[in-house]
Coordinates of C-alpha atoms in Angstrom, one line a residue:
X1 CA -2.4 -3.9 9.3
X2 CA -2.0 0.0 10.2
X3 CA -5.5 -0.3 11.5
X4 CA -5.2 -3.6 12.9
X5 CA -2.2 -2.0 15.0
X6 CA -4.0 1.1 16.2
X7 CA -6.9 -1.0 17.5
X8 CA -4.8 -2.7 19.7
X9 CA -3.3 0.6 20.6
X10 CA -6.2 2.1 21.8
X11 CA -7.5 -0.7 24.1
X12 CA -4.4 0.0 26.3
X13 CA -4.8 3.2 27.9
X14 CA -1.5 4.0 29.9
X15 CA -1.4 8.5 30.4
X16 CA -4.4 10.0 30.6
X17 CA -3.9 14.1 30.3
X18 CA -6.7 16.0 31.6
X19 CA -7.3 19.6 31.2
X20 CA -3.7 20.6 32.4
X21 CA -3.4 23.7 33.4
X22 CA 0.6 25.5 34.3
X23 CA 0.6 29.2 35.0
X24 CA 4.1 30.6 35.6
X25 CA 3.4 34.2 37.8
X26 CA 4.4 37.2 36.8
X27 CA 6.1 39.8 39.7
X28 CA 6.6 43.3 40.5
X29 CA 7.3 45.9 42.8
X30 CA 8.8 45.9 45.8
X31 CA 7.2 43.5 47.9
X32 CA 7.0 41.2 44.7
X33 CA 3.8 40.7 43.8
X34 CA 1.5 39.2 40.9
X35 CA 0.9 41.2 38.4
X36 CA 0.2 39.3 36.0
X37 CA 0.5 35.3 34.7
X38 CA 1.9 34.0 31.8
X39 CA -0.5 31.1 30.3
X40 CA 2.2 28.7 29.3
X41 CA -0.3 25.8 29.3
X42 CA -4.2 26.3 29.3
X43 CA -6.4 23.6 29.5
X44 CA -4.7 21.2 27.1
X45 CA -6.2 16.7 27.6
X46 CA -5.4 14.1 25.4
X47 CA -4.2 10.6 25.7
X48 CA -1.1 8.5 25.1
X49 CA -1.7 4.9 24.4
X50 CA 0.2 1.9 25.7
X51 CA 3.6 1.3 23.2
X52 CA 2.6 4.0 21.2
X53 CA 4.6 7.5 20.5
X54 CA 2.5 11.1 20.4
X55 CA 4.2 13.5 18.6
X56 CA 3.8 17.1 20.0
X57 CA 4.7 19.8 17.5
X58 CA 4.2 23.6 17.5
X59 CA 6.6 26.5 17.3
X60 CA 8.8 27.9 19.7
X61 CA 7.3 29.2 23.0
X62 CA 3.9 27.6 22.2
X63 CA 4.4 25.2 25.7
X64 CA 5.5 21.8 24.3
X65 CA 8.0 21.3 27.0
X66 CA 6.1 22.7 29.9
X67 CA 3.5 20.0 28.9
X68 CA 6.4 17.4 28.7
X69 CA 7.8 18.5 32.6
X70 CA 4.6 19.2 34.1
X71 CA 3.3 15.9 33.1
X72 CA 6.5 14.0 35.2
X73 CA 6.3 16.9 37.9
X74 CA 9.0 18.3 36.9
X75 CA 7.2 21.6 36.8
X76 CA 4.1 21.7 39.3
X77 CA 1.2 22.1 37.9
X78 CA -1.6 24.5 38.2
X79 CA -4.6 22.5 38.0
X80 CA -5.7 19.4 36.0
X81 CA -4.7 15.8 36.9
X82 CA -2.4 13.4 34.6
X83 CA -3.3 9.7 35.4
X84 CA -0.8 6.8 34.9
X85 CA -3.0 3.8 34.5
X86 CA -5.4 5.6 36.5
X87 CA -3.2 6.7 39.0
X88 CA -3.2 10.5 39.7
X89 CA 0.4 11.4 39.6
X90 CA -0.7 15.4 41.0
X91 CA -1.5 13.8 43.7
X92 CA 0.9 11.5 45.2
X93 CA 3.1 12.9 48.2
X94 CA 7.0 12.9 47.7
X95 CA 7.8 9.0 48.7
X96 CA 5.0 7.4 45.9
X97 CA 6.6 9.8 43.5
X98 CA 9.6 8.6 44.1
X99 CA 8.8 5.1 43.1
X100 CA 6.5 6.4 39.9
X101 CA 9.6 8.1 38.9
X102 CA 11.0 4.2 38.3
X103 CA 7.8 4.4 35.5
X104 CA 8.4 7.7 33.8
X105 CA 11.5 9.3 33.0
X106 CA 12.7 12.3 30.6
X107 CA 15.1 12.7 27.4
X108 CA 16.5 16.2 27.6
X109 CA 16.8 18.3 24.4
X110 CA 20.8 19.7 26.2
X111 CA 22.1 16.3 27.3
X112 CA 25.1 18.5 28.2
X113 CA 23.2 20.6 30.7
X114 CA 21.8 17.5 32.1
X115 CA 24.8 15.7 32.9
X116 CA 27.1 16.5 35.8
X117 CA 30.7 17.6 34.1
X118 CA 32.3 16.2 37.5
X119 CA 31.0 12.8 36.9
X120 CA 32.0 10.0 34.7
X121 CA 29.0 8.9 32.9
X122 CA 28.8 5.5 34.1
X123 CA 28.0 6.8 37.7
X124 CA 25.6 9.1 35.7
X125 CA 23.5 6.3 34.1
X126 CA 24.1 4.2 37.3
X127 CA 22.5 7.2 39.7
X128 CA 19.1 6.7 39.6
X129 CA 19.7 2.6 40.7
X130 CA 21.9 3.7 43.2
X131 CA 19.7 6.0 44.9
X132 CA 17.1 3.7 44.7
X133 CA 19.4 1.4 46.0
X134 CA 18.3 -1.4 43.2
X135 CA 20.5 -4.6 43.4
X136 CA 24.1 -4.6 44.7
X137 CA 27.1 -2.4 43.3
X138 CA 28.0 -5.3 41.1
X139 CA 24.7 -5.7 39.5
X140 CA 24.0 -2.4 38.7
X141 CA 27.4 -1.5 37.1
X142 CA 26.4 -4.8 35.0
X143 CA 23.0 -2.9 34.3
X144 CA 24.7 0.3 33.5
X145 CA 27.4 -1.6 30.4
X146 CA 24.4 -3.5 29.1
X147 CA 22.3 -0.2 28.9
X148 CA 25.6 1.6 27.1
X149 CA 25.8 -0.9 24.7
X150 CA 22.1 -0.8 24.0
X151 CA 23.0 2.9 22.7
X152 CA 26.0 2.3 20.7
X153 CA 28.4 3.3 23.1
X154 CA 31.2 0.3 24.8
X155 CA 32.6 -0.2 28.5
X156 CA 35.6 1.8 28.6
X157 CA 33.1 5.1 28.0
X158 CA 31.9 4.3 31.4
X159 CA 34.9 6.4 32.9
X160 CA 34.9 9.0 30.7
X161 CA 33.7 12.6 31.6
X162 CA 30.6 14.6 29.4
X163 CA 33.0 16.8 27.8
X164 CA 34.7 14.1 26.1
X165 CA 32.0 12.9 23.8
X166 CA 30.3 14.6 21.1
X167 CA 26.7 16.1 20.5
X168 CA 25.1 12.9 19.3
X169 CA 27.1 10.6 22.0
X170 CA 26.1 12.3 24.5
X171 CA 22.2 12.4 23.6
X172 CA 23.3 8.6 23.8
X173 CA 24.1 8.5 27.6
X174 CA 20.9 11.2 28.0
X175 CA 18.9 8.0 26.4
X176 CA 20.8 5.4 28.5
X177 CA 20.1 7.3 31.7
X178 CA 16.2 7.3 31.1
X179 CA 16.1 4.0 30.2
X180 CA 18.3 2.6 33.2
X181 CA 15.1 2.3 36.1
X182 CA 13.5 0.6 32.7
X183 CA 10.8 2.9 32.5
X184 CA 7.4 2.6 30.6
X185 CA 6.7 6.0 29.7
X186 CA 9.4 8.4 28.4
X187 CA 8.9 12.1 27.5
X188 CA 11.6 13.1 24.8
X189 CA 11.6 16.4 24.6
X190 CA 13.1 17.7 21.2
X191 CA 16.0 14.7 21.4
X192 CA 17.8 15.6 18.2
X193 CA 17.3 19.0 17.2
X194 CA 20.5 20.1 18.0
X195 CA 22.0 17.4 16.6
X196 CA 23.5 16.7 12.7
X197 CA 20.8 15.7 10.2
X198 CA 23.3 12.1 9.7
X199 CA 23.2 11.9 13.7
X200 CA 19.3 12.8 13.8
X201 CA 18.5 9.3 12.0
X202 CA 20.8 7.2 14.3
X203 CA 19.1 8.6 17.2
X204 CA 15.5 8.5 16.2
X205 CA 16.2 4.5 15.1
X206 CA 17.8 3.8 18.6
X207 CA 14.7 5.3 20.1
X208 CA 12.8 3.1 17.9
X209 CA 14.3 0.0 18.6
X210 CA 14.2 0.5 22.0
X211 CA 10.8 1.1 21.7
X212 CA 10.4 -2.2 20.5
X213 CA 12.5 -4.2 22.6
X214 CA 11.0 -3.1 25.9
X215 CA 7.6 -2.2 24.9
X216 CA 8.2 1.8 25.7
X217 CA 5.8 4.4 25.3
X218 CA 6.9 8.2 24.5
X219 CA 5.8 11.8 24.1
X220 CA 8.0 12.9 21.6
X221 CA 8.3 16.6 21.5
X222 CA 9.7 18.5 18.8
X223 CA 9.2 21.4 16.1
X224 CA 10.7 19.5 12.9
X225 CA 7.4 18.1 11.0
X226 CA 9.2 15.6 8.9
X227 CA 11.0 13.8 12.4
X228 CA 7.5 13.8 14.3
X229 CA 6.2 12.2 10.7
X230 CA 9.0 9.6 10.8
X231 CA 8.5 8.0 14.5
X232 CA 5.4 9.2 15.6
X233 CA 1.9 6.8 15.2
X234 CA -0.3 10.0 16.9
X235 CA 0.4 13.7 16.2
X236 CA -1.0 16.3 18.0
X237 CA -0.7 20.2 17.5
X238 CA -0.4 23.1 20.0
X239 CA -0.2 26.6 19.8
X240 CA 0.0 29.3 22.5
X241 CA -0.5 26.7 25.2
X242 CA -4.0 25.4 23.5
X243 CA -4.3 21.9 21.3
X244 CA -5.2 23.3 17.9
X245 CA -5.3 19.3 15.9
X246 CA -4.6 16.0 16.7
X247 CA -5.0 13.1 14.8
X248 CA -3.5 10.0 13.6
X249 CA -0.3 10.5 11.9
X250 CA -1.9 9.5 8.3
X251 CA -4.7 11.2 9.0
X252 CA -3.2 14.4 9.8
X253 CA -1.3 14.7 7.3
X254 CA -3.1 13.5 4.5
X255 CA -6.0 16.0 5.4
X256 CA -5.1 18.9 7.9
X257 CA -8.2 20.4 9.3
X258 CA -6.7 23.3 11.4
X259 CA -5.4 26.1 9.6
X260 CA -1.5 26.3 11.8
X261 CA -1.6 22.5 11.4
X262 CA -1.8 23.1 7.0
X263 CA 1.0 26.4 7.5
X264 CA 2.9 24.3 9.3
X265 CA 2.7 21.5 6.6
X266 CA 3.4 23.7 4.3
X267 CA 6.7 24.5 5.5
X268 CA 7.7 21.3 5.3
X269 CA 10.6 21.2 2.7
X270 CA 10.2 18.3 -0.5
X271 CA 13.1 16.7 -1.3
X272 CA 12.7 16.2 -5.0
X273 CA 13.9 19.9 -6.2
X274 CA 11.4 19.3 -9.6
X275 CA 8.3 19.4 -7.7
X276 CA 6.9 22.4 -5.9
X277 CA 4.0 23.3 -3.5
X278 CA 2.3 26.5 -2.2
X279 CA 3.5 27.8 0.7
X280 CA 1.6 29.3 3.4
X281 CA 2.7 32.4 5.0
X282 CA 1.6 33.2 8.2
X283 CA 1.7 37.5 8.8
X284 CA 2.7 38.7 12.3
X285 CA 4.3 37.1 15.3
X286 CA 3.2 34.6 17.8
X287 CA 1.2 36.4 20.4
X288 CA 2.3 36.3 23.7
X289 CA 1.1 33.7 26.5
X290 CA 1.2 36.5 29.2
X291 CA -1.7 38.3 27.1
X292 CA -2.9 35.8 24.6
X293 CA -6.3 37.2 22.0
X294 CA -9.6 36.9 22.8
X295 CA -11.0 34.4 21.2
X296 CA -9.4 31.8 18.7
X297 CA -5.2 32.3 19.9
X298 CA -4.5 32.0 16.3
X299 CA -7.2 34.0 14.5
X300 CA -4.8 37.4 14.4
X301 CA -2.7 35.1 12.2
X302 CA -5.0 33.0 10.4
X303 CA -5.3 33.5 6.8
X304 CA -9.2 32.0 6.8
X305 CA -10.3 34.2 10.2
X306 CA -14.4 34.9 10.0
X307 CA -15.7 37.6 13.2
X308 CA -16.4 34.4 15.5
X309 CA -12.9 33.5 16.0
X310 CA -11.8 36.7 17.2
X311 CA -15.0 37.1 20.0
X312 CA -15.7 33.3 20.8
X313 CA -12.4 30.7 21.9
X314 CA -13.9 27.3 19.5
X315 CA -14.2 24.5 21.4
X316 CA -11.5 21.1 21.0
X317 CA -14.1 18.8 19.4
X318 CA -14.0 15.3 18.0
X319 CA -15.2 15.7 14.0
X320 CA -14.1 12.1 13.1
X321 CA -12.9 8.5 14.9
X322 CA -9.9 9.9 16.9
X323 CA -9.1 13.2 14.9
X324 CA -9.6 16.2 17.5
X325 CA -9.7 20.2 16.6
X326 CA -10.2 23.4 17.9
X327 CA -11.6 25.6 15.2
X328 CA -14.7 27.1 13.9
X329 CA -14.4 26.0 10.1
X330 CA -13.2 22.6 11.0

């Protein structure tokens, strides 16, 4: 049936990611110029299949949400191309973005920071019909209660203000406001993290039932293994801006092939305090994207290094039907 699903998957191609490249420059002096670039995200493709969510995992810092906001332009790119339905997003001009943007839409990890403390959240979820100017005022505050309730959350929060709900509510109206234009595509980037554990599983089944209901498609970005695990039917794996791994979620973590992808598995915590596993330590901190290592990024870490890594960057190959890795002993 798994199989049976992912076949069906994969004859719907809906984002295409091709060899993205986002350099943020790096200035000094006094007439301000670049010095130097930091490599947040360096030639990373893969794809996102129609009603399907891609899990993207990797520490801190390692460009997960640059990928996320480039992708929606968000972030301008550097080079590479991102095709929706074969549609080049890079390069539409401001008034065909501004109808793509009814097709793709973001989940913020601060819902807080994202909402405007001035205005009652009903007008917030309501903004992006208004400005599109989608149906009359009646319809779209009808819109705007039916999306609230889709959430969890009733009328008479419409008038309220952001400061008067709580963490998990509030990544509730961040959800409502993606999914008001009715989107196909929607980047979450790290949705629950901050949030309570008890809250984290309320969240992640609304996103999963919404999922359902309208057919959605995400790139669900987060650092918590065990949540990517749960909702994800693709994982893939970055580190320092590169794709180190990705692979079906079964796959991937029934038989890691990348050595960050089995250190990060190992961190992974087992609820059953009887049983116990071998934990990989990684030595040394993450090296920096403004002066990444020659070579393999992770290879200064990587408890299995041989001389190629550090003199030769492997390439991201295919070594099985859909499972993609960039190392030498792969």
């Amino acid at each position: 049936m798994k199989e049976k699903k992912q076949d069906e998957i994969e004859n719907l191609e809906l984002i295409e990611v091709r060899n993205l490249v986002k350099y943020f420059p790096v200035r000094a002096g006094l007439l301000q110029r670049v010095v130097n670039q930091v490599k947040a995200v360096d030639d990373v493709s893969f794809t996102i299949y129609e009603g399907e969510t891609l899990g993207l995992v990797g520490e801190s810092g390692c460009g997960k949400t640059t990928v996320g906001r480039t992708m929606l332009r968000l972030v301008e790119p550097t080079s590479g191309s991102v095709l929706f339905e074969g549609q080049d997003i890079f390069q539409l001009n401001r008034k065909e973005m501004k109808e793509m943007r009814k097709n793709i839409q973001i989940i913020f990890q601060d819902p807080y920071a994202s909402l405007d403390p001035r205005m009652p959240i009903g007008e917030s979820v309501m903004e992006g019909l208004t400005i599109r100017n989608i149906g009359t005022r009646h319809e779209r505050f009808e819109t705007m209660i039916k999306t609230l309730k889709m959430v969890g959350l009733e009328e008479y929060h419409s008038s309220r203000y952001p400061h008067e709900f709580s963490g998990g509510q509030r990544q509730r109206i961040g959800i409502a406001r993606a999914l008001a234009l009715r989107p196909r595509f929607i980047v979450c980037d790290e949705p629950v993290s901050a949030l309570d554990v008890s809250i984290q599983s309320q969240v992640l089944n609304i996103l999963k039932e919404l999922q359902k209901d309208f057919h959605l498609t995400y790139l669900f970005i987060a650092h918590n293994l065990s949540v990517v695990e749960h909702i994800s039917d693709r994982v893939a794996v970055m580190y320092v801006g590169k794709m180190a791994e990705l692979a079906d979620r079964e796959e991937l973590f029934r038989h890691p092939c990348h050595p960050y992808t089995r250190a990060l598995m190992s961190a992974i915590p087992i609820p059953d305090p009887r049983l116990t596993h071998k934990r990989t330590i990684l030595k040394g901190d993450v090296p920096s994207p403004l002066n990444p290592p020659k070579g393999c990024r992770f290879h200064p870490r990587c408890p299995v290094a041989i001389d190629q890594c550090g003199i030769e960057e492997p390439r991201y190959r295919q070594i099985s039907k859909g499972h993609w890795v960039a190392c030498w002993l792969a």
